[in-house]
Tab-separated table of C-alpha atoms in Angstrom:
chain	number	residue	atom	x	y	z
A	1	UNK	CA	-2.488	10.149	-21.169
A	2	UNK	CA	0.692	8.138	-20.947
A	3	UNK	CA	2.098	6.803	-24.188
A	4	UNK	CA	3.196	3.185	-24.013
A	5	UNK	CA	6.684	2.723	-25.375
A	6	UNK	CA	7.450	-0.835	-24.302
A	7	UNK	CA	6.317	-3.992	-25.969
A	8	UNK	CA	3.151	-5.405	-24.428
A	9	UNK	CA	1.379	-8.715	-24.929
A	10	UNK	CA	-2.395	-8.584	-25.190
A	11	UNK	CA	-4.278	-11.505	-23.653
A	12	UNK	CA	-7.898	-12.335	-22.962
A	13	UNK	CA	-9.765	-14.130	-20.223
A	14	UNK	CA	-10.643	-16.895	-19.652
A	15	UNK	CA	-7.000	-17.909	-19.898
A	16	UNK	CA	-6.182	-21.097	-21.738
A	17	UNK	CA	-3.077	-23.220	-21.303
A	18	UNK	CA	-1.633	-21.844	-24.535
A	19	UNK	CA	-1.537	-18.340	-23.105
A	20	UNK	CA	-0.129	-19.525	-19.795
A	21	UNK	CA	2.693	-21.359	-21.538
A	22	UNK	CA	3.720	-18.292	-23.508
A	23	UNK	CA	4.081	-16.002	-20.503
A	24	UNK	CA	7.410	-15.489	-18.754
A	25	UNK	CA	8.290	-13.549	-15.612
A	26	UNK	CA	8.949	-9.971	-16.641
A	27	UNK	CA	6.514	-9.886	-19.553
A	28	UNK	CA	4.335	-6.794	-19.805
A	29	UNK	CA	0.739	-7.782	-20.389
A	30	UNK	CA	-2.496	-5.972	-21.258
A	31	UNK	CA	-5.403	-7.998	-19.906
A	32	UNK	CA	-8.881	-8.004	-21.438
A	33	UNK	CA	-12.159	-9.590	-20.396
A	34	UNK	CA	-13.705	-10.692	-17.120
A	35	UNK	CA	-11.796	-10.598	-13.847
A	36	UNK	CA	-13.037	-11.440	-10.323
A	37	UNK	CA	-12.247	-9.207	-7.363
A	38	UNK	CA	-11.677	-11.086	-4.127
A	39	UNK	CA	-9.583	-10.444	-1.045
A	40	UNK	CA	-9.204	-11.929	2.453
A	41	UNK	CA	-12.815	-12.209	3.633
A	42	UNK	CA	-14.075	-13.075	0.128
A	43	UNK	CA	-11.707	-16.031	-0.097
A	44	UNK	CA	-12.752	-17.277	3.298
A	45	UNK	CA	-16.445	-17.088	2.412
A	46	UNK	CA	-16.052	-18.690	-1.021
A	47	UNK	CA	-14.230	-21.649	0.442
A	48	UNK	CA	-16.644	-22.049	3.383
A	49	UNK	CA	-19.650	-21.913	1.035
A	50	UNK	CA	-18.088	-24.373	-1.405
A	51	UNK	CA	-17.343	-26.785	1.425
A	52	UNK	CA	-20.967	-26.651	2.471
A	53	UNK	CA	-22.020	-27.738	-1.015
A	54	UNK	CA	-22.691	-24.378	-2.630
A	55	UNK	CA	-21.393	-23.966	-6.169
A	56	UNK	CA	-18.979	-21.095	-6.768
A	57	UNK	CA	-20.808	-17.949	-7.934
A	58	UNK	CA	-18.553	-17.876	-11.024
A	59	UNK	CA	-17.038	-20.325	-13.476
A	60	UNK	CA	-13.470	-20.929	-12.259
A	61	UNK	CA	-12.249	-22.499	-15.510
A	62	UNK	CA	-9.493	-20.212	-16.804
A	63	UNK	CA	-10.610	-17.466	-14.431
A	64	UNK	CA	-8.427	-14.631	-13.205
A	65	UNK	CA	-8.758	-13.428	-9.607
A	66	UNK	CA	-7.662	-9.905	-8.727
A	67	UNK	CA	-6.755	-9.336	-5.072
A	68	UNK	CA	-8.391	-5.954	-4.711
A	69	UNK	CA	-10.965	-4.157	-2.636
A	70	UNK	CA	-11.840	-0.978	-4.510
A	71	UNK	CA	-12.904	2.254	-2.884
A	72	UNK	CA	-16.613	3.146	-3.257
A	73	UNK	CA	-17.747	4.136	-6.742
A	74	UNK	CA	-18.408	7.885	-6.969
A	75	UNK	CA	-21.384	9.043	-9.060
A	76	UNK	CA	-20.585	9.020	-12.761
A	77	UNK	CA	-17.659	6.584	-12.453
A	78	UNK	CA	-17.517	2.888	-13.386
A	79	UNK	CA	-15.598	1.981	-10.245
A	80	UNK	CA	-13.637	3.549	-7.391
A	81	UNK	CA	-9.859	3.384	-7.084
A	82	UNK	CA	-8.745	-0.167	-7.699
A	83	UNK	CA	-5.132	-0.997	-6.941
A	84	UNK	CA	-3.851	-4.425	-5.892
A	85	UNK	CA	-3.592	-5.514	-2.274
A	86	UNK	CA	-0.684	-7.568	-0.874
A	87	UNK	CA	-0.923	-11.048	-2.394
A	88	UNK	CA	0.946	-12.919	0.304
A	89	UNK	CA	-2.078	-12.919	2.605
A	90	UNK	CA	-3.978	-14.976	0.034
A	91	UNK	CA	-1.249	-17.622	-0.407
A	92	UNK	CA	-3.045	-19.987	1.947
A	93	UNK	CA	-6.158	-19.976	-0.264
A	94	UNK	CA	-4.431	-20.254	-3.637
A	95	UNK	CA	-4.323	-24.015	-4.110
A	96	UNK	CA	-8.072	-24.348	-3.524
A	97	UNK	CA	-8.782	-22.085	-6.490
A	98	UNK	CA	-6.064	-23.521	-8.739
A	99	UNK	CA	-7.573	-26.959	-8.200
A	100	UNK	CA	-10.897	-25.688	-9.489
A	101	UNK	CA	-9.327	-24.282	-12.652
A	102	UNK	CA	-8.389	-20.689	-11.798
A	103	UNK	CA	-5.413	-19.853	-14.019
A	104	UNK	CA	-4.081	-16.577	-12.706
A	105	UNK	CA	-4.114	-14.162	-9.805
A	106	UNK	CA	-3.267	-10.470	-9.705
A	107	UNK	CA	-1.839	-8.640	-6.698
A	108	UNK	CA	1.283	-6.949	-5.477
A	109	UNK	CA	4.528	-8.037	-3.883
A	110	UNK	CA	6.443	-11.288	-3.588
A	111	UNK	CA	4.742	-14.415	-2.259
A	112	UNK	CA	5.695	-17.490	-0.257
A	113	UNK	CA	7.975	-19.887	-2.115
A	114	UNK	CA	5.312	-22.580	-2.169
A	115	UNK	CA	3.306	-20.383	-4.576
A	116	UNK	CA	5.924	-20.910	-7.283
A	117	UNK	CA	5.617	-24.672	-6.845
A	118	UNK	CA	1.824	-24.485	-7.030
A	119	UNK	CA	1.969	-22.449	-10.225
A	120	UNK	CA	4.333	-24.994	-11.757
A	121	UNK	CA	2.104	-27.898	-10.762
A	122	UNK	CA	-1.181	-26.380	-11.874
A	123	UNK	CA	0.229	-24.246	-14.713
A	124	UNK	CA	-0.777	-20.864	-13.393
A	125	UNK	CA	0.419	-17.278	-13.478
A	126	UNK	CA	0.888	-14.604	-10.855
A	127	UNK	CA	0.638	-11.067	-12.214
A	128	UNK	CA	1.386	-7.840	-10.411
A	129	UNK	CA	-0.274	-4.506	-10.997
A	130	UNK	CA	1.248	-1.241	-9.822
A	131	UNK	CA	0.375	-0.839	-6.141
A	132	UNK	CA	-0.741	2.640	-5.201
A	133	UNK	CA	-1.635	3.551	-8.797
A	134	UNK	CA	-5.252	2.874	-7.929
A	135	UNK	CA	-6.905	5.889	-9.559
A	136	UNK	CA	-4.919	5.332	-12.766
A	137	UNK	CA	-6.073	1.706	-12.948
A	138	UNK	CA	-9.757	2.746	-12.969
A	139	UNK	CA	-9.180	3.827	-16.575
A	140	UNK	CA	-9.000	0.207	-17.681
A	141	UNK	CA	-12.211	-0.990	-16.028
A	142	UNK	CA	-15.228	-0.733	-18.312
A	143	UNK	CA	-17.943	-2.388	-16.226
A	144	UNK	CA	-18.572	-3.964	-12.843
A	145	UNK	CA	-21.158	-6.195	-11.215
A	146	UNK	CA	-21.435	-7.410	-7.618
A	147	UNK	CA	-21.698	-11.220	-7.803
A	148	UNK	CA	-21.943	-12.204	-4.144
A	149	UNK	CA	-21.510	-11.140	-0.528
A	150	UNK	CA	-22.526	-7.465	-0.867
A	151	UNK	CA	-22.575	-7.356	2.934
A	152	UNK	CA	-18.776	-7.604	2.872
A	153	UNK	CA	-18.582	-4.095	1.387
A	154	UNK	CA	-15.159	-3.588	-0.182
A	155	UNK	CA	-14.609	-7.340	0.156
A	156	UNK	CA	-17.681	-8.400	-1.853
A	157	UNK	CA	-17.130	-10.740	-4.794
A	158	UNK	CA	-17.216	-8.463	-7.823
A	159	UNK	CA	-16.940	-9.214	-11.518
A	160	UNK	CA	-15.243	-6.511	-13.569
A	161	UNK	CA	-14.615	-6.236	-17.278
A	162	UNK	CA	-11.214	-4.815	-18.152
A	163	UNK	CA	-9.772	-3.347	-21.335
A	164	UNK	CA	-5.983	-3.349	-21.701
A	165	UNK	CA	-5.423	-3.530	-17.940
A	166	UNK	CA	-1.622	-3.172	-17.467
A	167	UNK	CA	0.087	-6.054	-15.665
A	168	UNK	CA	3.494	-7.652	-15.274
A	169	UNK	CA	4.113	-11.373	-15.037
A	170	UNK	CA	5.742	-11.853	-11.626
A	171	UNK	CA	5.734	-15.689	-11.428
A	172	UNK	CA	5.318	-17.843	-14.512
A	173	UNK	CA	4.393	-21.516	-14.856
A	174	UNK	CA	8.061	-22.548	-15.105
A	175	UNK	CA	9.228	-21.256	-11.705
A	176	UNK	CA	10.349	-17.935	-13.140
A	177	UNK	CA	10.294	-15.126	-10.564
A	178	UNK	CA	10.481	-11.444	-11.431
A	179	UNK	CA	11.563	-10.532	-7.905
A	180	UNK	CA	14.598	-12.796	-8.027
A	181	UNK	CA	15.922	-11.833	-11.420
A	182	UNK	CA	19.282	-10.131	-10.975
A	183	UNK	CA	19.107	-8.161	-14.144
A	184	UNK	CA	15.789	-7.616	-15.784
A	185	UNK	CA	16.639	-4.713	-18.021
A	186	UNK	CA	17.441	-7.005	-20.925
A	187	UNK	CA	14.643	-9.504	-20.521
A	188	UNK	CA	13.174	-10.861	-23.701
A	189	UNK	CA	9.621	-10.111	-24.625
A	190	UNK	CA	8.047	-13.233	-26.049
A	191	UNK	CA	5.809	-12.514	-28.977
A	192	UNK	CA	3.034	-14.585	-30.465
B	1	UNK	CA	-6.334	31.009	27.625
B	2	UNK	CA	-6.795	30.564	23.877
B	3	UNK	CA	-10.082	29.150	22.651
B	4	UNK	CA	-10.399	26.939	19.566
B	5	UNK	CA	-13.845	25.954	18.321
B	6	UNK	CA	-14.427	22.217	17.980
B	7	UNK	CA	-16.107	22.594	14.614
B	8	UNK	CA	-13.105	24.495	13.229
B	9	UNK	CA	-10.914	21.509	14.109
B	10	UNK	CA	-13.396	19.158	12.437
B	11	UNK	CA	-13.518	21.217	9.244
B	12	UNK	CA	-9.729	21.669	9.041
B	13	UNK	CA	-8.995	17.986	9.614
B	14	UNK	CA	-11.705	16.926	7.184
B	15	UNK	CA	-10.334	19.218	4.467
B	16	UNK	CA	-6.818	17.916	5.100
B	17	UNK	CA	-7.942	14.270	4.852
B	18	UNK	CA	-9.768	14.911	1.574
B	19	UNK	CA	-6.663	16.585	0.189
B	20	UNK	CA	-4.145	14.044	1.513
B	21	UNK	CA	-5.955	11.137	-0.100
B	22	UNK	CA	-6.356	12.702	-3.543
B	23	UNK	CA	-3.390	15.012	-4.170
B	24	UNK	CA	0.361	14.773	-3.668
B	25	UNK	CA	2.740	17.444	-2.396
B	26	UNK	CA	5.238	18.883	-4.937
B	27	UNK	CA	8.109	17.188	-3.070
B	28	UNK	CA	6.671	13.731	-3.733
B	29	UNK	CA	6.164	14.481	-7.401
B	30	UNK	CA	9.774	15.727	-7.546
B	31	UNK	CA	10.962	12.443	-6.031
B	32	UNK	CA	9.065	10.442	-8.665
B	33	UNK	CA	10.307	12.578	-11.548
B	34	UNK	CA	13.844	11.982	-10.284
B	35	UNK	CA	13.179	8.227	-10.127
B	36	UNK	CA	11.933	8.255	-13.686
B	37	UNK	CA	15.351	9.448	-14.825
B	38	UNK	CA	17.328	7.255	-12.406
B	39	UNK	CA	15.613	3.936	-12.945
B	40	UNK	CA	17.031	1.933	-15.825
B	41	UNK	CA	15.065	-1.227	-16.335
B	42	UNK	CA	11.857	-0.891	-18.293
B	43	UNK	CA	9.633	-2.467	-15.662
B	44	UNK	CA	10.653	-0.155	-12.836
B	45	UNK	CA	10.370	2.795	-15.225
B	46	UNK	CA	6.859	1.606	-16.074
B	47	UNK	CA	5.969	1.416	-12.362
B	48	UNK	CA	7.195	4.954	-11.740
B	49	UNK	CA	5.407	6.339	-14.770
B	50	UNK	CA	2.149	4.681	-13.660
B	51	UNK	CA	2.612	6.243	-10.221
B	52	UNK	CA	3.063	9.671	-11.844
B	53	UNK	CA	0.063	9.138	-14.084
B	54	UNK	CA	-1.912	8.148	-11.000
B	55	UNK	CA	-1.314	11.601	-9.494
B	56	UNK	CA	-3.022	13.171	-12.510
B	57	UNK	CA	-6.037	10.855	-12.586
B	58	UNK	CA	-6.599	11.093	-8.826
B	59	UNK	CA	-6.478	14.873	-8.833
B	60	UNK	CA	-8.621	15.255	-11.933
B	61	UNK	CA	-11.320	12.806	-10.842
B	62	UNK	CA	-10.981	13.410	-7.096
B	63	UNK	CA	-10.411	9.695	-6.669
B	64	UNK	CA	-8.258	8.393	-3.825
B	65	UNK	CA	-4.627	7.888	-4.890
B	66	UNK	CA	-4.781	4.433	-3.330
B	67	UNK	CA	-7.916	2.378	-2.731
B	68	UNK	CA	-6.539	1.772	0.762
B	69	UNK	CA	-7.213	5.060	2.482
B	70	UNK	CA	-5.882	3.588	5.681
B	71	UNK	CA	-6.494	3.882	9.373
B	72	UNK	CA	-5.971	7.572	10.095
B	73	UNK	CA	-3.320	8.342	12.648
B	74	UNK	CA	-3.022	11.655	14.445
B	75	UNK	CA	-0.404	12.967	16.835
B	76	UNK	CA	-1.936	15.753	18.866
B	77	UNK	CA	0.206	18.254	20.746
B	78	UNK	CA	-2.025	20.481	22.838
B	79	UNK	CA	-0.969	23.413	24.982
B	80	UNK	CA	-2.077	23.628	28.632
B	81	UNK	CA	-3.285	27.183	27.950
B	82	UNK	CA	-5.646	26.136	25.157
B	83	UNK	CA	-9.315	25.331	25.488
B	84	UNK	CA	-11.366	23.495	22.885
B	85	UNK	CA	-14.984	24.627	22.968
B	86	UNK	CA	-17.805	22.414	21.767
B	87	UNK	CA	-16.350	18.948	22.156
B	88	UNK	CA	-13.206	16.916	22.697
B	89	UNK	CA	-10.322	16.765	20.242
B	90	UNK	CA	-10.798	13.007	19.992
B	91	UNK	CA	-14.449	13.302	18.997
B	92	UNK	CA	-13.495	16.046	16.537
B	93	UNK	CA	-10.974	13.785	14.853
B	94	UNK	CA	-13.501	10.970	14.606
B	95	UNK	CA	-16.093	13.350	13.175
B	96	UNK	CA	-13.623	14.694	10.596
B	97	UNK	CA	-12.784	11.171	9.451
B	98	UNK	CA	-16.481	10.284	9.251
B	99	UNK	CA	-17.251	13.325	7.084
B	100	UNK	CA	-14.174	13.129	4.853
B	101	UNK	CA	-14.432	9.411	4.133
B	102	UNK	CA	-18.091	9.709	3.224
B	103	UNK	CA	-17.728	12.831	1.087
B	104	UNK	CA	-14.579	11.582	-0.643
B	105	UNK	CA	-15.932	8.122	-1.469
B	106	UNK	CA	-12.950	6.707	0.390
B	107	UNK	CA	-12.834	3.089	1.457
B	108	UNK	CA	-14.012	2.240	4.953
B	109	UNK	CA	-11.470	-0.261	6.207
B	110	UNK	CA	-11.973	-0.329	9.979
B	111	UNK	CA	-13.647	-3.160	11.886
B	112	UNK	CA	-14.890	-2.581	15.433
B	113	UNK	CA	-12.992	-5.522	16.916
B	114	UNK	CA	-10.072	-7.577	15.553
B	115	UNK	CA	-11.924	-10.895	16.078
B	116	UNK	CA	-15.612	-10.226	16.459
B	117	UNK	CA	-16.036	-6.810	14.902
B	118	UNK	CA	-18.029	-5.493	11.994
B	119	UNK	CA	-17.034	-2.718	9.639
B	120	UNK	CA	-17.736	0.588	11.381
B	121	UNK	CA	-18.855	1.942	7.968
B	122	UNK	CA	-17.262	5.362	8.489
B	123	UNK	CA	-13.561	4.483	8.899
B	124	UNK	CA	-13.582	5.505	12.573
B	125	UNK	CA	-11.932	5.402	14.949
B	126	UNK	CA	-8.469	6.645	14.012
B	127	UNK	CA	-5.406	6.031	16.154
B	128	UNK	CA	-4.497	9.023	18.284
B	129	UNK	CA	-1.521	9.975	20.411
B	130	UNK	CA	-1.898	12.950	22.737
B	131	UNK	CA	0.897	15.034	24.157
B	132	UNK	CA	0.370	17.903	26.582
B	133	UNK	CA	2.684	20.885	26.082
B	134	UNK	CA	3.219	24.224	27.810
B	135	UNK	CA	1.630	27.169	25.987
B	136	UNK	CA	-1.496	27.870	23.979
B	137	UNK	CA	-0.840	26.118	20.671
B	138	UNK	CA	-2.473	23.095	19.110
B	139	UNK	CA	-0.775	20.897	16.517
B	140	UNK	CA	-2.325	17.908	14.800
B	141	UNK	CA	-0.033	15.757	12.652
B	142	UNK	CA	-2.049	13.498	10.376
B	143	UNK	CA	-0.633	10.357	8.832
B	144	UNK	CA	-2.620	8.189	6.437
B	145	UNK	CA	-1.178	4.887	5.416
B	146	UNK	CA	-2.630	1.592	4.290
B	147	UNK	CA	-2.410	-1.916	5.665
B	148	UNK	CA	0.191	-3.167	3.203
B	149	UNK	CA	3.025	-1.027	4.475
B	150	UNK	CA	1.853	-1.196	8.075
B	151	UNK	CA	2.201	-4.967	7.932
B	152	UNK	CA	5.996	-4.702	7.674
B	153	UNK	CA	6.227	-2.843	10.983
B	154	UNK	CA	8.887	-4.441	13.186
B	155	UNK	CA	10.358	-4.169	16.635
B	156	UNK	CA	13.878	-5.337	17.410
B	157	UNK	CA	15.168	-5.512	20.953
B	158	UNK	CA	18.899	-5.256	20.280
B	159	UNK	CA	21.754	-5.359	22.740
B	160	UNK	CA	22.748	-2.147	24.501
B	161	UNK	CA	26.341	-2.602	23.342
B	162	UNK	CA	25.252	-2.460	19.692
B	163	UNK	CA	26.109	0.615	17.666
B	164	UNK	CA	24.664	2.238	14.551
B	165	UNK	CA	26.130	-0.575	12.410
B	166	UNK	CA	24.109	-3.265	14.176
B	167	UNK	CA	20.946	-1.197	14.067
B	168	UNK	CA	21.449	-0.609	10.359
B	169	UNK	CA	21.982	-4.328	9.847
B	170	UNK	CA	18.688	-5.029	11.587
B	171	UNK	CA	16.857	-2.447	9.463
B	172	UNK	CA	18.387	-3.728	6.205
B	173	UNK	CA	17.601	-7.313	7.081
B	174	UNK	CA	13.947	-6.534	7.779
B	175	UNK	CA	13.540	-4.471	4.628
B	176	UNK	CA	15.323	-6.980	2.434
B	177	UNK	CA	12.750	-9.571	3.473
B	178	UNK	CA	9.651	-7.390	3.440
B	179	UNK	CA	9.987	-4.131	1.474
B	180	UNK	CA	8.796	-5.620	-1.822
B	181	UNK	CA	5.306	-6.214	-0.452
B	182	UNK	CA	4.884	-2.769	1.102
B	183	UNK	CA	4.683	-0.704	-2.121
B	184	UNK	CA	8.186	0.702	-2.344
B	185	UNK	CA	9.797	3.192	-2.757
B	186	UNK	CA	9.175	3.645	0.961
B	187	UNK	CA	9.582	6.419	3.455
B	188	UNK	CA	11.297	4.607	6.320
B	189	UNK	CA	10.937	5.624	9.969
B	190	UNK	CA	13.324	4.243	12.573
B	191	UNK	CA	12.798	4.816	16.294
B	192	UNK	CA	15.760	4.105	18.537
B	193	UNK	CA	15.592	4.104	22.338
B	194	UNK	CA	12.884	4.529	24.933
B	195	UNK	CA	11.322	1.128	25.544
B	196	UNK	CA	9.803	-1.340	23.106
B	197	UNK	CA	6.471	0.425	22.905
B	198	UNK	CA	8.044	3.853	22.634
B	199	UNK	CA	10.535	2.840	19.930
B	200	UNK	CA	7.596	1.933	17.693
B	201	UNK	CA	5.925	5.241	18.502
B	202	UNK	CA	9.167	7.082	17.653
B	203	UNK	CA	9.432	5.271	14.326
B	204	UNK	CA	5.911	6.316	13.483
B	205	UNK	CA	6.563	9.850	14.742
B	206	UNK	CA	9.525	10.035	12.345
B	207	UNK	CA	6.980	9.831	9.512
B	208	UNK	CA	5.285	12.985	10.838
B	209	UNK	CA	8.106	15.028	9.321
B	210	UNK	CA	7.306	16.579	5.947
B	211	UNK	CA	9.286	15.317	2.950
B	212	UNK	CA	12.727	16.802	2.630
B	213	UNK	CA	13.081	17.828	6.275
B	214	UNK	CA	16.379	16.445	7.518
B	215	UNK	CA	17.359	15.509	11.056
B	216	UNK	CA	18.491	18.434	13.221
B	217	UNK	CA	21.270	16.293	14.726
B	218	UNK	CA	24.179	15.988	12.297
B	219	UNK	CA	25.142	12.486	13.476
B	220	UNK	CA	21.669	11.137	12.835
B	221	UNK	CA	21.430	13.113	9.601
B	222	UNK	CA	24.515	11.293	8.360
B	223	UNK	CA	23.090	7.943	9.392
B	224	UNK	CA	19.830	8.721	7.597
B	225	UNK	CA	21.708	9.458	4.398
B	226	UNK	CA	23.927	6.368	4.669
B	227	UNK	CA	21.043	4.027	5.474
B	228	UNK	CA	19.043	5.430	2.584
B	229	UNK	CA	21.867	4.658	0.197
B	230	UNK	CA	22.351	1.180	1.636
B	231	UNK	CA	18.619	0.387	1.468
B	232	UNK	CA	18.563	1.527	-2.132
B	233	UNK	CA	21.599	-0.657	-2.834
B	234	UNK	CA	19.446	-3.688	-1.944
B	235	UNK	CA	18.081	-3.320	-5.476
B	236	UNK	CA	14.470	-4.121	-4.537
B	237	UNK	CA	13.254	-1.129	-6.528
B	238	UNK	CA	9.845	0.430	-7.150
B	239	UNK	CA	7.123	-2.160	-6.403
B	240	UNK	CA	9.874	-4.725	-5.810
B	241	UNK	CA	10.530	-5.241	-9.510
B	242	UNK	CA	14.214	-4.402	-9.181
B	243	UNK	CA	15.836	-1.002	-9.433
B	244	UNK	CA	17.820	1.730	-7.802
B	245	UNK	CA	15.175	3.196	-5.530
B	246	UNK	CA	13.691	1.182	-2.682
B	247	UNK	CA	13.264	4.141	-0.347
B	248	UNK	CA	12.759	7.863	-0.807
B	249	UNK	CA	13.892	8.950	2.633
B	250	UNK	CA	15.008	7.479	5.951
B	251	UNK	CA	14.123	9.302	9.161
B	252	UNK	CA	15.530	8.472	12.579
B	253	UNK	CA	14.096	9.546	15.926
B	254	UNK	CA	15.919	8.755	19.153
B	255	UNK	CA	15.236	8.894	22.894
B	256	UNK	CA	17.111	8.035	26.100
B	257	UNK	CA	16.951	4.361	26.976
B	258	UNK	CA	17.563	1.773	29.686
B	259	UNK	CA	21.097	0.461	30.206
B	260	UNK	CA	19.859	-3.095	29.527
B	261	UNK	CA	18.052	-2.353	26.254
B	262	UNK	CA	18.367	-1.036	22.743
B	263	UNK	CA	14.847	-1.009	21.294
B	264	UNK	CA	14.583	-0.356	17.545
B	265	UNK	CA	11.205	0.340	15.967
B	266	UNK	CA	10.725	0.225	12.218
B	267	UNK	CA	7.646	1.790	10.616
B	268	UNK	CA	7.406	2.509	6.897
B	269	UNK	CA	5.064	4.338	4.597
B	270	UNK	CA	4.407	3.218	1.040
B	271	UNK	CA	5.231	5.587	-1.817
B	272	UNK	CA	1.816	7.276	-1.442
B	273	UNK	CA	3.154	9.325	1.462
B	274	UNK	CA	0.178	11.137	3.020
B	275	UNK	CA	1.258	13.409	5.848
B	276	UNK	CA	0.245	16.882	6.982
B	277	UNK	CA	0.527	18.954	10.160
B	278	UNK	CA	-2.187	21.469	11.096
B	279	UNK	CA	-1.530	24.278	13.572
B	280	UNK	CA	-3.643	26.620	15.670
């Protein structure tokens, strides 16, 4: 097992404003607690159901949404491979969830510029996980439960519990953007 | 006339798909070990070390390297002196996918129609290209790649007067905008010539080469090397977090083209490069 040499911040869900304010683009973060898996079709369904007066199947306050559709769970495992999908496709749905209190999303890759504005306005975070390290990331998932839309298969709404799930802050609540930093080798790790 | 049994094709393709999705070839591991020494910033180093760790976990637990086990693509080159007994090659490929994706607990990502379809529940069909050759051989080149890197596929219809510099500019411009969301470091395929449709096929066909196999034409080999260096100089880095390696290899395939056109296809694979050619 890999030995971690860098400095990592440990945070827990649900995320409060204090945690959000500490985080800066480039921070290495170990996430703990409940996380909700949702990708394209899940987002569409959640919003359609909400608009027809159905409550969300989870409490959005401080929630973290992970853009991921895991592979099927083999016997004896907690979950199948669970890497991030490309976040940009979910940009159009982001504001809806931020309005309801969602504090952070996890995915991969850069996003539309408007996302940075939204995260500044609503005080939110965009994390990235390592794309294509999907088997490795199963090690940090301790439990899972299908919350809604099982008929969507890999796109069902799933609650997972994570322990020290490795992430990087890509966009912070101040407009900071990991992908646009010219030199990130000397970035400061904020402690506290 | 050589006879190949349909079920032998099914079993061979199935075995290859199970292997491609859970293990990496030594050449890919070598690339990543090199990146680990070349990358300087701690975040890109972390990305590369997680990718390397992923190889171990996937192999040990027989889990797919990436949760996106793709839409399977196969290029089939079949000799006119070869007979497949027991079924068609197309149905054999579908059957192999069906068996492998069930047995491997791989994700089923295919819907039966872009607008009105439902998940086919077995990851079929794949995408197949057939080519008829002289002789009695059969070759099936499998390529597995996910949606993320396929979504940066691009076609440029450049001007026939343009040279390698303009084509490179087009490729760099596309990748500068889009590479970060396609799980770099990428293997980049560029198809030049033919018509629009064929340039995209050529770009995809370029990915059917195993890692480390250079272009037979020296001029294109030199372009591949130069473009690789220039793409890496973009600084996008592993997973787009900044760094020295945005692509592992560039491959160019070319074809004669119309005097009025210069089609350029661009097809990339993410760093989980899953390619294998089977021969009979």
